[in-house]
Each structure stands twice: as C-alpha cells, then as structure tokens.
Amino acid sequence: MTGAIIAIACLFLGLTLQKVELFPAKKAAAWVQSYLIHIVLPALALLYIPAIQPSWGLLLPVSVAWFTFLLSWAVFGYLGKKNNWGKNITGCLIIVAGLANTSFLGFPVIEGLYGKEGLPIALLIDQGGSFLLVSSLSILVGSIYGDHSESLKKVPIKILKFPPFGFLVGTLLMSVFQISTPEVLISMLQLIGKTMPSMALLVIGLRFSVDLQSITSRFFWYGLGYRLLLAPAIVWLVYSQVMDKDSLEFKVTVLESGMAPMITGSIIAMQFGLQPRLATLLSGLGMPISAITLAIWYFLLG
C-alpha cells in the first residue's frame, strides 16, 4: 500500500514539475526514461526470470499476454495500413494497447477481488507474459515502426543493442538451465525493482497533458476499446474452450487481460518516439477508466 501511495505521489509530482516554468520537464523525463530502460528493466529481468520454472502447466495463463499482444499487432497493423494512420500511431497502439498493466494495477485488483489465491496466477501472467513481451516483441515493434528511415535489415541490430533484450536472453537461459540469480544481488535488485512504479508514473506525470482534442481522438478510444473491452472478450471466448469457466485460473486470466494499458509499454513507445502524448494518455487515463470496465468483467465472470 505504501508503494502505491508513493507511486501516485510521484505522478502528481511530475504533473506539478511540468507546470514549473524553469524546470526542464522534457529533459528530466528523458533521464528517468533512460534509468528505467537501462537499469530497472534489466534488474527486474535478473530478479524474476531465472526464478520461473518452465513447465507445460504454465502455458495457458502465461499465453494470454502473448495472445492479446499478437492480436493487437494483427488488428492495429491491419487497420493502420488500410487507413494510412502512419507508422508512429500504428506502432504506439500495437505496443501500448497490446500490453496490459498486469502488475502495478493487476496485483492489487486480483488480490482484492479473489484474495491471495489469485496472486500466483497473476504473477505468472505478468512475469512469463507481460514482462517478457515488454523486453522482446515490444522492442521489435518499436524498431519496425519507430524509425521510418531505417531498413528492416537494421532492426535485429537495434533489438540486440537494446539493454533489456540482452538481459532477457541471458535470464531466460538461466531459467532453462536452472541457474539462480546470486543471492548477494537479490536485495539490490529488489531495491531497484521497487522504483519501477514510482519512476514510471513520474515520467507519465512529466509528459502528461490532457486537452479536448486528445481525449476525443479516435486513436485514444481505439486503444482503450481494444485493451479494456475487445481483448478480454476474445480471451473469454477463446480460453473458455480449453479452461474451466468457473475456475479461479480462468477468471484471473480474463480479468488480467482487461487491465489498463501497461505503463512500461508506454515508456517503450516513448523511447522509440511513437506518439508520446497518445502513449501517456492511454496508460494515464486508462487506469481510472478501467475501474468501470473491470467491475463489469468481474460481475460477468461471477
């Protein structure tokens, strides 16, 4: 609870600093972004990924994050090309709408609605799904859509140079070969990892700006519509064929797929120059709006 209060305080700090005339808000946001990308994400990868024990039983809950991200890529990739939205808008929607806030928002919501029994399932979806995606496929999308001047031949090099991806590969190998993170590093990694929500919301605050044009933008509502309504509806339809609809696993899986857009996904989109204002609006306003849709999904799930 204390962490959530600090994180929300950082959001308001960013909003306040943005209004201070002499404060370099854009430069500060870029510095914090760099810290998140180059230090926090690799630290979290080293902290959590080696602890995942690969097994077939994990596939169904974990696969929901991958399924909804790939579906986002298919939907917005098609619509963007058909309607000539431009690569920046298309890439932003794929990444930000494709990734759900399965931890910062998801963990307390799942625990509040289903108790501590739901947390292990939420943790699997987050660490095996959302976190791996933000360190892999989101970087691929950002590399493809973020720089119009680059050829696709340069995309693999750009991905390999992106720090979280290298740590992801290394920690996945550690998980496969059951190599644990050295105990001496755990405390430091946990300390760094705890700064993620606060620093991410600070960036959102420093960049956040709301105006009528932004809120009424069709792209904003396309992104939220996909993330909060379409994605969980399709997950319900598809996963009910292979999971027990009355099980806790199914309910948590559907509800996690309907969380607001992931804050870290917005950070990745900003890092690649993919419509920063749209990215911040989707993750910033998405959280309070998702309170309504999550209540509806919870009621429908029973």
Short mmCIF file of C-alpha atoms in Angstrom, two decimals:
data_model
loop_
_atom_site.label_atom_id
_atom_site.label_comp_id
_atom_site.label_asym_id
_atom_site.label_seq_id
_atom_site.Cartn_x
_atom_site.Cartn_y
_atom_site.Cartn_z
CA MET A 1 0.00 0.00 0.00
CA THR A 2 2.88 2.36 0.85
CA GLY A 3 4.43 1.70 -2.57
CA ALA A 4 1.18 2.60 -4.32
CA ILE A 5 0.89 5.85 -2.35
CA ILE A 6 4.49 6.80 -3.22
CA ALA A 7 3.90 5.96 -6.90
CA ILE A 8 0.75 8.10 -7.06
CA ALA A 9 2.63 10.91 -5.26
CA CYS A 10 5.31 10.70 -7.98
CA LEU A 11 2.59 11.05 -10.63
CA PHE A 12 1.38 14.28 -9.02
CA LEU A 13 5.00 15.43 -8.55
CA GLY A 14 5.56 15.03 -12.29
CA LEU A 15 2.36 16.90 -13.08
CA THR A 16 3.43 19.71 -10.74
CA LEU A 17 7.01 19.95 -12.04
CA GLN A 18 5.67 20.09 -15.59
CA LYS A 19 3.98 23.40 -14.71
CA VAL A 20 7.13 24.95 -13.17
CA GLU A 21 8.36 27.40 -15.79
CA LEU A 22 12.12 26.95 -15.40
CA PHE A 23 12.06 23.21 -14.74
CA PRO A 24 13.34 21.14 -17.74
CA ALA A 25 10.44 18.66 -17.74
CA LYS A 26 11.27 17.05 -21.10
CA LYS A 27 14.92 16.54 -20.21
CA ALA A 28 14.02 15.14 -16.77
CA ALA A 29 11.53 12.74 -18.35
CA ALA A 30 14.21 11.56 -20.78
CA TRP A 31 16.66 10.95 -17.90
CA VAL A 32 14.11 8.94 -15.90
CA GLN A 33 13.15 7.01 -19.04
CA SER A 34 16.79 6.13 -19.59
CA TYR A 35 17.09 4.93 -15.99
CA LEU A 36 14.02 2.70 -16.41
CA ILE A 37 15.18 1.22 -19.72
CA HIS A 38 18.88 0.75 -18.93
CA ILE A 39 18.80 -0.11 -15.22
CA VAL A 40 15.35 -1.07 -13.89
CA LEU A 41 14.18 -3.41 -16.65
CA PRO A 42 17.46 -5.39 -16.71
CA ALA A 43 17.39 -5.56 -12.90
CA LEU A 44 13.84 -6.92 -12.91
CA ALA A 45 14.76 -9.48 -15.56
CA LEU A 46 17.65 -10.73 -13.43
CA LEU A 47 15.42 -10.77 -10.34
CA TYR A 48 12.38 -12.62 -11.69
CA ILE A 49 13.06 -14.54 -14.91
CA PRO A 50 15.59 -17.09 -13.57
CA ALA A 51 13.07 -18.00 -10.83
CA ILE A 52 10.47 -19.12 -13.41
CA GLN A 53 10.43 -22.90 -13.70
CA PRO A 54 9.43 -23.78 -17.30
CA SER A 55 6.56 -26.29 -17.44
CA TRP A 56 3.58 -27.08 -19.66
CA GLY A 57 1.20 -26.17 -16.83
CA LEU A 58 2.25 -22.53 -17.09
CA LEU A 59 1.40 -22.18 -20.74
CA LEU A 60 -2.32 -21.36 -20.60
CA PRO A 61 -2.27 -18.42 -18.14
CA VAL A 62 1.05 -17.12 -19.49
CA SER A 63 -0.07 -17.38 -23.11
CA VAL A 64 -2.88 -14.86 -22.64
CA ALA A 65 -0.46 -11.91 -22.61
CA TRP A 66 1.23 -13.15 -25.80
CA PHE A 67 -2.13 -13.85 -27.43
CA THR A 68 -3.52 -10.36 -26.78
CA PHE A 69 -0.28 -8.66 -27.86
CA LEU A 70 -0.11 -10.58 -31.15
CA LEU A 71 -3.82 -9.90 -31.67
CA SER A 72 -3.14 -6.18 -31.10
CA TRP A 73 -0.38 -6.33 -33.71
CA ALA A 74 -2.72 -8.06 -36.17
CA VAL A 75 -5.65 -5.66 -35.56
CA PHE A 76 -3.80 -2.35 -35.48
CA GLY A 77 -1.24 -3.41 -38.07
CA TYR A 78 -4.07 -4.16 -40.50
CA LEU A 79 -6.14 -1.07 -39.67
CA GLY A 80 -3.11 1.22 -39.71
CA LYS A 81 -2.03 0.03 -43.14
CA LYS A 82 -5.57 0.07 -44.56
CA ASN A 83 -6.37 3.57 -43.27
CA ASN A 84 -2.90 5.12 -43.67
CA TRP A 85 -2.55 6.06 -39.98
CA GLY A 86 1.21 6.34 -40.21
CA LYS A 87 3.79 4.12 -38.56
CA ASN A 88 4.07 6.12 -35.34
CA ILE A 89 0.37 5.89 -34.47
CA THR A 90 0.15 2.24 -35.53
CA GLY A 91 3.24 1.25 -33.54
CA CYS A 92 2.05 3.14 -30.46
CA LEU A 93 -1.33 1.38 -30.49
CA ILE A 94 0.22 -2.04 -31.05
CA ILE A 95 2.57 -1.70 -28.07
CA VAL A 96 0.54 0.31 -25.55
CA ALA A 97 -2.85 -1.29 -26.23
CA GLY A 98 -1.22 -4.68 -26.64
CA LEU A 99 0.28 -4.75 -23.13
CA ALA A 100 -1.91 -4.90 -20.02
CA ASN A 101 -0.92 -3.45 -16.64
CA THR A 102 -0.80 -6.90 -15.07
CA SER A 103 1.38 -5.99 -12.06
CA PHE A 104 1.10 -2.43 -10.71
CA LEU A 105 -2.67 -2.42 -11.34
CA GLY A 106 -3.27 -6.14 -11.75
CA PHE A 107 -1.81 -7.48 -8.49
CA PRO A 108 -3.83 -5.32 -6.06
CA VAL A 109 -7.03 -5.73 -8.11
CA ILE A 110 -6.69 -9.53 -8.27
CA GLU A 111 -5.82 -9.78 -4.58
CA GLY A 112 -8.72 -7.50 -3.64
CA LEU A 113 -11.25 -9.46 -5.69
CA TYR A 114 -10.02 -13.05 -5.36
CA GLY A 115 -7.69 -13.00 -2.34
CA LYS A 116 -4.10 -14.20 -2.16
CA GLU A 117 -5.04 -17.39 -4.03
CA GLY A 118 -5.24 -15.37 -7.25
CA LEU A 119 -1.81 -13.76 -6.92
CA PRO A 120 0.35 -16.70 -8.13
CA ILE A 121 -1.70 -16.85 -11.35
CA ALA A 122 -1.39 -13.07 -11.82
CA LEU A 123 2.37 -13.30 -11.17
CA LEU A 124 2.74 -15.98 -13.87
CA ILE A 125 0.82 -13.89 -16.40
CA ASP A 126 2.93 -10.83 -15.57
CA GLN A 127 6.41 -12.36 -15.42
CA GLY A 128 6.01 -15.07 -18.07
CA GLY A 129 3.86 -12.90 -20.33
CA SER A 130 3.79 -9.12 -19.97
CA PHE A 131 7.35 -8.70 -18.71
CA LEU A 132 8.87 -10.97 -21.36
CA LEU A 133 6.85 -9.17 -24.04
CA VAL A 134 7.96 -5.68 -22.98
CA SER A 135 11.57 -6.87 -23.22
CA SER A 136 11.19 -8.63 -26.56
CA LEU A 137 8.29 -8.18 -29.01
CA SER A 138 7.58 -4.59 -27.96
CA ILE A 139 11.18 -3.75 -28.86
CA LEU A 140 10.71 -5.44 -32.23
CA VAL A 141 7.55 -3.39 -32.89
CA GLY A 142 9.29 -0.20 -31.74
CA SER A 143 12.23 -0.89 -34.05
CA ILE A 144 9.95 -1.53 -37.05
CA TYR A 145 7.53 1.36 -36.54
CA GLY A 146 9.66 3.88 -34.68
CA ASP A 147 12.13 5.00 -37.32
CA HIS A 148 10.89 5.35 -40.89
CA SER A 149 14.36 5.85 -42.30
CA GLU A 150 15.74 2.50 -41.15
CA SER A 151 15.57 -0.61 -43.29
CA LEU A 152 14.28 -3.84 -41.83
CA LYS A 153 17.82 -5.24 -42.13
CA LYS A 154 18.89 -2.95 -39.28
CA VAL A 155 16.05 -3.98 -36.95
CA PRO A 156 17.82 -7.07 -35.49
CA ILE A 157 20.89 -4.96 -34.65
CA LYS A 158 18.72 -2.33 -32.99
CA ILE A 159 16.99 -5.01 -30.90
CA LEU A 160 20.29 -6.60 -29.87
CA LYS A 161 21.60 -3.19 -28.77
CA PHE A 162 18.55 -2.54 -26.59
CA PRO A 163 19.73 -3.35 -23.00
CA PRO A 164 16.59 -5.13 -21.69
CA PHE A 165 16.69 -7.62 -24.58
CA GLY A 166 20.22 -8.81 -23.80
CA PHE A 167 19.30 -9.31 -20.15
CA LEU A 168 16.11 -11.10 -21.21
CA VAL A 169 18.05 -13.63 -23.30
CA GLY A 170 20.59 -14.16 -20.54
CA THR A 171 17.98 -14.63 -17.81
CA LEU A 172 15.89 -16.96 -19.99
CA LEU A 173 18.96 -19.17 -20.40
CA MET A 174 19.40 -19.04 -16.62
CA SER A 175 15.79 -20.18 -16.22
CA VAL A 176 16.15 -23.04 -18.73
CA PHE A 177 19.39 -24.30 -17.13
CA GLN A 178 18.06 -23.58 -13.60
CA ILE A 179 20.84 -21.14 -12.71
CA SER A 180 19.69 -18.94 -9.84
CA THR A 181 20.48 -15.25 -9.51
CA PRO A 182 23.34 -14.86 -6.99
CA GLU A 183 21.89 -14.31 -3.51
CA VAL A 184 24.21 -11.38 -2.90
CA LEU A 185 22.47 -9.43 -5.70
CA ILE A 186 18.86 -10.10 -4.66
CA SER A 187 18.49 -7.27 -2.13
CA MET A 188 19.96 -4.70 -4.52
CA LEU A 189 17.81 -5.90 -7.43
CA GLN A 190 14.68 -5.79 -5.26
CA LEU A 191 15.52 -2.23 -4.22
CA ILE A 192 15.97 -1.15 -7.84
CA GLY A 193 12.83 -3.02 -8.92
CA LYS A 194 10.70 -1.24 -6.33
CA THR A 195 11.44 2.07 -8.04
CA MET A 196 9.71 0.96 -11.26
CA PRO A 197 6.09 2.08 -10.49
CA SER A 198 7.18 5.40 -8.94
CA MET A 199 9.62 6.35 -11.70
CA ALA A 200 7.27 5.19 -14.47
CA LEU A 201 4.45 7.33 -13.08
CA LEU A 202 6.87 10.24 -12.66
CA VAL A 203 7.58 10.06 -16.41
CA ILE A 204 3.84 9.89 -17.14
CA GLY A 205 3.33 12.97 -14.94
CA LEU A 206 6.15 14.89 -16.60
CA ARG A 207 4.73 14.19 -20.06
CA PHE A 208 1.00 14.06 -19.32
CA SER A 209 -1.23 16.70 -20.85
CA VAL A 210 -4.96 16.49 -21.46
CA ASP A 211 -6.89 18.54 -23.97
CA LEU A 212 -10.21 18.08 -25.72
CA GLN A 213 -8.57 17.11 -28.98
CA SER A 214 -6.55 14.32 -27.31
CA ILE A 215 -9.48 12.88 -25.35
CA THR A 216 -11.78 12.92 -28.36
CA SER A 217 -9.12 11.40 -30.61
CA ARG A 218 -10.38 8.18 -32.19
CA PHE A 219 -6.95 6.61 -31.69
CA PHE A 220 -7.21 7.07 -27.92
CA TRP A 221 -10.57 5.30 -27.85
CA TYR A 222 -9.42 2.63 -30.31
CA GLY A 223 -6.56 1.80 -27.96
CA LEU A 224 -8.67 1.76 -24.80
CA GLY A 225 -11.52 -0.04 -26.56
CA TYR A 226 -9.17 -2.83 -27.57
CA ARG A 227 -7.43 -3.10 -24.21
CA LEU A 228 -10.45 -2.84 -21.90
CA LEU A 229 -13.23 -4.44 -23.98
CA LEU A 230 -12.19 -6.35 -27.09
CA ALA A 231 -9.13 -8.17 -25.70
CA PRO A 232 -10.85 -9.63 -22.58
CA ALA A 233 -13.96 -10.51 -24.63
CA ILE A 234 -11.91 -12.51 -27.14
CA VAL A 235 -9.86 -14.10 -24.33
CA TRP A 236 -13.13 -15.18 -22.69
CA LEU A 237 -14.41 -16.72 -25.93
CA VAL A 238 -11.17 -18.49 -26.82
CA TYR A 239 -9.91 -19.61 -23.41
CA SER A 240 -13.32 -20.87 -22.24
CA GLN A 241 -12.85 -23.64 -24.81
CA VAL A 242 -9.78 -25.00 -23.01
CA MET A 243 -10.28 -23.86 -19.38
CA ASP A 244 -12.99 -24.40 -16.78
CA LYS A 245 -15.10 -21.20 -16.83
CA ASP A 246 -15.76 -21.49 -13.10
CA SER A 247 -12.10 -21.91 -12.15
CA LEU A 248 -10.05 -19.22 -10.46
CA GLU A 249 -7.41 -19.58 -13.17
CA PHE A 250 -9.92 -18.67 -15.88
CA LYS A 251 -11.35 -15.69 -14.00
CA VAL A 252 -7.91 -14.24 -13.24
CA THR A 253 -6.80 -14.83 -16.84
CA VAL A 254 -9.76 -12.91 -18.27
CA LEU A 255 -9.54 -10.11 -15.72
CA GLU A 256 -5.79 -9.63 -16.22
CA SER A 257 -6.36 -9.37 -19.97
CA GLY A 258 -8.74 -6.46 -19.31
CA MET A 259 -6.36 -4.34 -17.21
CA ALA A 260 -5.50 -0.81 -18.35
CA PRO A 261 -2.53 -0.32 -20.72
CA MET A 262 0.85 -1.11 -19.19
CA ILE A 263 2.86 1.91 -18.03
CA THR A 264 6.14 0.28 -19.07
CA GLY A 265 4.69 -0.27 -22.55
CA SER A 266 4.13 3.49 -22.76
CA ILE A 267 7.77 4.04 -21.73
CA ILE A 268 8.94 1.73 -24.53
CA ALA A 269 6.71 3.55 -27.03
CA MET A 270 8.13 6.92 -25.92
CA GLN A 271 11.68 5.58 -26.15
CA PHE A 272 11.09 4.81 -29.83
CA GLY A 273 9.31 8.13 -30.46
CA LEU A 274 5.91 6.53 -31.00
CA GLN A 275 3.33 9.24 -30.27
CA PRO A 276 4.42 10.09 -26.67
CA ARG A 277 1.23 12.07 -25.91
CA LEU A 278 -1.05 9.24 -27.03
CA ALA A 279 1.08 6.72 -25.10
CA THR A 280 0.88 8.71 -21.85
CA LEU A 281 -2.86 9.29 -22.24
CA LEU A 282 -3.57 5.60 -22.81
CA SER A 283 -1.71 4.47 -19.70
CA GLY A 284 -2.52 7.53 -17.58
CA LEU A 285 -6.27 7.85 -18.20
CA GLY A 286 -6.62 4.13 -18.82
CA MET A 287 -6.27 3.28 -15.13
CA PRO A 288 -9.25 5.26 -13.77
CA ILE A 289 -11.41 4.35 -16.78
CA SER A 290 -10.58 0.65 -16.35
CA ALA A 291 -12.17 0.70 -12.88
CA ILE A 292 -15.56 0.73 -14.65
CA THR A 293 -14.80 -1.99 -17.18
CA LEU A 294 -13.07 -4.25 -14.62
CA ALA A 295 -16.17 -4.06 -12.40
CA ILE A 296 -18.29 -5.13 -15.38
CA TRP A 297 -16.00 -8.06 -16.23
CA TYR A 298 -15.90 -9.15 -12.57
CA PHE A 299 -19.70 -9.14 -12.44
CA LEU A 300 -19.97 -11.10 -15.71
CA LEU A 301 -17.42 -13.67 -14.57
CA GLY A 302 -19.50 -14.33 -11.47
#
